[in-house]
Tab-separated table of C-alpha atoms in Angstrom:
chain	number	residue	atom	x	y	z
A	1	UNK	CA	58.431	-23.701	56.320
A	2	UNK	CA	58.306	-25.949	59.405
A	3	UNK	CA	61.332	-25.473	61.655
A	4	UNK	CA	62.354	-29.118	61.973
A	5	UNK	CA	62.007	-30.040	58.305
A	6	UNK	CA	63.430	-26.652	57.333
A	7	UNK	CA	66.625	-27.111	59.326
A	8	UNK	CA	67.201	-30.577	57.899
A	9	UNK	CA	66.565	-29.628	54.302
A	10	UNK	CA	68.412	-26.329	54.508
A	11	UNK	CA	71.505	-28.135	55.714
A	12	UNK	CA	71.064	-30.564	52.861
A	13	UNK	CA	70.895	-27.729	50.378
A	14	UNK	CA	74.130	-26.217	51.674
A	15	UNK	CA	75.272	-22.664	52.263
A	16	UNK	CA	74.036	-19.807	50.105
A	17	UNK	CA	76.245	-19.109	47.142
A	18	UNK	CA	76.459	-16.439	44.493
A	19	UNK	CA	76.915	-19.191	41.905
A	20	UNK	CA	73.746	-21.005	40.880
A	21	UNK	CA	74.168	-24.433	39.342
A	22	UNK	CA	72.342	-25.334	36.137
A	23	UNK	CA	71.846	-28.838	37.553
A	24	UNK	CA	68.206	-28.373	38.513
A	25	UNK	CA	67.508	-32.089	38.153
A	26	UNK	CA	70.295	-33.006	40.559
A	27	UNK	CA	68.556	-31.183	43.411
A	28	UNK	CA	65.689	-33.661	43.766
A	29	UNK	CA	67.790	-36.609	44.931
A	30	UNK	CA	68.889	-34.841	48.120
A	31	UNK	CA	65.510	-33.287	48.879
A	32	UNK	CA	63.124	-36.240	48.769
A	33	UNK	CA	61.625	-35.092	45.485
A	34	UNK	CA	61.304	-36.646	42.061
A	35	UNK	CA	62.317	-34.982	38.818
A	36	UNK	CA	59.886	-34.694	35.883
A	37	UNK	CA	59.672	-37.596	33.441
A	38	UNK	CA	58.572	-36.465	29.971
A	39	UNK	CA	55.138	-34.849	30.518
A	40	UNK	CA	54.770	-36.204	34.069
A	41	UNK	CA	55.653	-34.164	37.136
A	42	UNK	CA	55.523	-35.110	40.800
A	43	UNK	CA	53.860	-32.550	43.051
A	44	UNK	CA	55.389	-32.395	46.515
A	45	UNK	CA	53.189	-31.631	49.521
A	46	UNK	CA	52.869	-32.370	53.226
A	47	UNK	CA	56.153	-30.507	53.996
A	48	UNK	CA	59.553	-31.721	52.869
A	49	UNK	CA	58.022	-33.720	49.989
A	50	UNK	CA	56.358	-36.115	52.435
A	51	UNK	CA	53.857	-36.904	49.675
A	52	UNK	CA	54.509	-36.910	45.922
A	53	UNK	CA	51.478	-36.964	43.648
A	54	UNK	CA	52.166	-37.777	39.981
A	55	UNK	CA	50.469	-35.486	37.483
A	56	UNK	CA	50.554	-36.280	33.775
A	57	UNK	CA	50.036	-33.211	31.654
A	58	UNK	CA	47.829	-33.760	28.607
A	59	UNK	CA	48.557	-32.310	25.177
A	60	UNK	CA	46.049	-29.562	26.008
A	61	UNK	CA	47.835	-28.825	29.289
A	62	UNK	CA	51.178	-28.518	27.527
A	63	UNK	CA	49.670	-26.299	24.842
A	64	UNK	CA	48.249	-24.031	27.553
A	65	UNK	CA	51.579	-23.825	29.362
A	66	UNK	CA	53.397	-23.077	26.111
A	67	UNK	CA	50.871	-20.333	25.312
A	68	UNK	CA	51.232	-18.711	28.723
A	69	UNK	CA	55.014	-18.601	28.415
A	70	UNK	CA	54.973	-17.503	24.770
A	71	UNK	CA	53.200	-14.318	25.852
A	72	UNK	CA	56.463	-13.254	27.487
A	73	UNK	CA	58.862	-13.841	24.601
A	74	UNK	CA	59.314	-10.119	23.829
A	75	UNK	CA	61.841	-9.594	26.637
A	76	UNK	CA	63.347	-11.239	29.734
A	77	UNK	CA	61.231	-9.019	31.973
A	78	UNK	CA	58.051	-9.997	30.132
A	79	UNK	CA	59.005	-13.647	30.318
A	80	UNK	CA	59.472	-13.475	34.099
A	81	UNK	CA	55.942	-12.155	34.368
A	82	UNK	CA	54.786	-15.008	32.141
A	83	UNK	CA	56.627	-17.455	34.397
A	84	UNK	CA	54.687	-16.050	37.354
A	85	UNK	CA	51.427	-16.687	35.485
A	86	UNK	CA	52.581	-20.197	34.610
A	87	UNK	CA	53.242	-20.972	38.278
A	88	UNK	CA	49.734	-19.769	39.120
A	89	UNK	CA	48.316	-21.910	36.327
A	90	UNK	CA	50.133	-25.013	37.537
A	91	UNK	CA	49.002	-24.578	41.137
A	92	UNK	CA	45.387	-24.291	40.046
A	93	UNK	CA	45.722	-27.120	37.512
A	94	UNK	CA	47.044	-29.689	40.013
A	95	UNK	CA	44.971	-28.611	43.025
A	96	UNK	CA	41.990	-30.981	42.417
A	97	UNK	CA	44.319	-34.003	42.183
A	98	UNK	CA	46.623	-32.998	45.035
A	99	UNK	CA	44.027	-31.500	47.377
A	100	UNK	CA	46.038	-28.288	47.558
A	101	UNK	CA	43.374	-25.677	46.736
A	102	UNK	CA	43.435	-24.585	50.370
A	103	UNK	CA	47.229	-24.491	50.685
A	104	UNK	CA	48.167	-21.700	53.103
A	105	UNK	CA	51.099	-19.453	52.243
A	106	UNK	CA	54.021	-18.813	54.560
A	107	UNK	CA	55.123	-20.417	57.794
A	108	UNK	CA	52.590	-22.550	59.668
A	109	UNK	CA	54.094	-25.524	61.522
A	110	UNK	CA	50.631	-26.902	62.296
A	111	UNK	CA	50.258	-27.772	58.591
A	112	UNK	CA	53.224	-30.167	58.636
A	113	UNK	CA	52.344	-33.634	57.269
A	114	UNK	CA	48.906	-32.395	56.178
A	115	UNK	CA	48.229	-33.559	52.602
A	116	UNK	CA	47.853	-30.627	50.234
A	117	UNK	CA	49.766	-28.194	52.448
A	118	UNK	CA	53.188	-27.091	51.250
A	119	UNK	CA	56.313	-25.736	52.865
A	120	UNK	CA	59.097	-24.018	50.940
A	121	UNK	CA	60.783	-27.285	49.972
A	122	UNK	CA	57.528	-28.480	48.392
A	123	UNK	CA	57.040	-25.154	46.630
A	124	UNK	CA	60.635	-25.020	45.382
A	125	UNK	CA	60.352	-28.574	44.049
A	126	UNK	CA	57.038	-27.970	42.282
A	127	UNK	CA	58.065	-24.700	40.680
A	128	UNK	CA	61.386	-26.207	39.624
A	129	UNK	CA	59.537	-29.111	37.986
A	130	UNK	CA	57.526	-26.609	35.963
A	131	UNK	CA	60.686	-24.738	34.984
A	132	UNK	CA	62.577	-27.914	34.059
A	133	UNK	CA	59.685	-29.095	31.894
A	134	UNK	CA	59.434	-25.684	30.201
A	135	UNK	CA	63.199	-25.461	29.671
A	136	UNK	CA	63.518	-28.940	28.197
A	137	UNK	CA	60.546	-28.452	25.874
A	138	UNK	CA	61.849	-25.130	24.587
A	139	UNK	CA	58.962	-23.074	25.978
A	140	UNK	CA	61.302	-20.474	27.500
A	141	UNK	CA	63.048	-17.956	25.231
A	142	UNK	CA	65.113	-15.938	27.717
A	143	UNK	CA	65.593	-18.177	30.759
A	144	UNK	CA	66.358	-21.700	31.891
A	145	UNK	CA	65.731	-23.578	35.112
A	146	UNK	CA	68.413	-23.287	37.790
A	147	UNK	CA	69.063	-25.384	40.865
A	148	UNK	CA	66.959	-24.238	43.873
A	149	UNK	CA	68.746	-22.237	46.560
A	150	UNK	CA	68.392	-21.819	50.319
A	151	UNK	CA	68.984	-19.159	52.938
A	152	UNK	CA	68.562	-18.599	56.661
A	153	UNK	CA	69.986	-20.678	59.478
A	154	UNK	CA	68.035	-19.329	62.496
A	155	UNK	CA	71.244	-17.967	64.074
A	156	UNK	CA	71.137	-15.045	61.653
A	157	UNK	CA	67.574	-14.176	62.681
A	158	UNK	CA	65.968	-15.706	59.591
A	159	UNK	CA	63.964	-18.879	59.252
A	160	UNK	CA	65.439	-21.411	56.819
A	161	UNK	CA	63.875	-20.960	53.418
A	162	UNK	CA	64.269	-22.302	49.863
A	163	UNK	CA	63.221	-21.107	46.429
A	164	UNK	CA	63.187	-22.147	42.789
A	165	UNK	CA	65.488	-20.202	40.463
A	166	UNK	CA	65.598	-19.135	36.827
A	167	UNK	CA	68.706	-17.946	35.028
A	168	UNK	CA	68.572	-15.333	32.277
A	169	UNK	CA	70.401	-16.971	29.392
A	170	UNK	CA	71.830	-13.826	27.765
A	171	UNK	CA	73.281	-12.299	30.930
A	172	UNK	CA	73.566	-15.124	33.450
A	173	UNK	CA	71.532	-13.092	35.948
A	174	UNK	CA	69.578	-15.233	38.400
A	175	UNK	CA	66.118	-14.708	39.852
A	176	UNK	CA	64.223	-16.370	42.677
A	177	UNK	CA	60.773	-17.702	41.779
A	178	UNK	CA	59.230	-18.035	45.228
A	179	UNK	CA	55.629	-19.208	45.538
A	180	UNK	CA	55.870	-20.066	49.254
A	181	UNK	CA	54.792	-16.724	50.835
A	182	UNK	CA	51.242	-16.877	49.424
A	183	UNK	CA	48.416	-19.377	49.155
A	184	UNK	CA	47.571	-21.674	46.277
A	185	UNK	CA	47.220	-20.064	42.863
A	186	UNK	CA	48.501	-16.658	43.930
A	187	UNK	CA	51.290	-14.801	42.120
A	188	UNK	CA	54.788	-15.851	43.235
A	189	UNK	CA	57.555	-13.441	44.119
A	190	UNK	CA	60.108	-13.091	41.329
A	191	UNK	CA	63.139	-10.972	42.154
A	192	UNK	CA	66.902	-10.831	41.635
A	193	UNK	CA	68.484	-13.555	43.709
A	194	UNK	CA	70.576	-11.044	45.672
A	195	UNK	CA	67.394	-9.244	46.760
A	196	UNK	CA	65.812	-12.577	47.760
A	197	UNK	CA	68.827	-13.482	49.889
A	198	UNK	CA	68.662	-10.153	51.733
A	199	UNK	CA	64.899	-10.302	52.310
A	200	UNK	CA	63.854	-11.645	55.723
A	201	UNK	CA	61.919	-14.922	55.551
């Protein structure tokens, strides 16, 4: 994530907390994003949601997403793997419209304000939109979308960083769904939120 946009948006997100809010939709208003509307999502790119490209999912798109997630209904662990595949699917699905096929993973300040390139705020917003849509349509059996979280304030030796979150409904356990470290269409990191907080950005 770019340092200048990262500092601003990390402060906006607030300090890290063990409690994860279920108010995923409420996060967009303070992070320059736009929450999903029915089958339409708004893909953030250009760092810090500088650009927001509307994508309307067709009935075929929604059927494909539902099918991907249904493959994980046997257990929470299987569903997290299905969520990872769904994130990959979405990134590839929207790339032609957004111009994000060449999105570079990780920190690269030179990509700031470049259409199609995404920092962690963009990635957190886009993954959260997918999770909100899936939660509200009943495509998830063991999880629901949580509010994105942040970590790192430079003074602790870590770059500011944000991630989408899912919450396991039976146990309340929370997991980061972090697609920022890798390029477009690659498998995101999914790990217990405590492990994500302790991992250096």
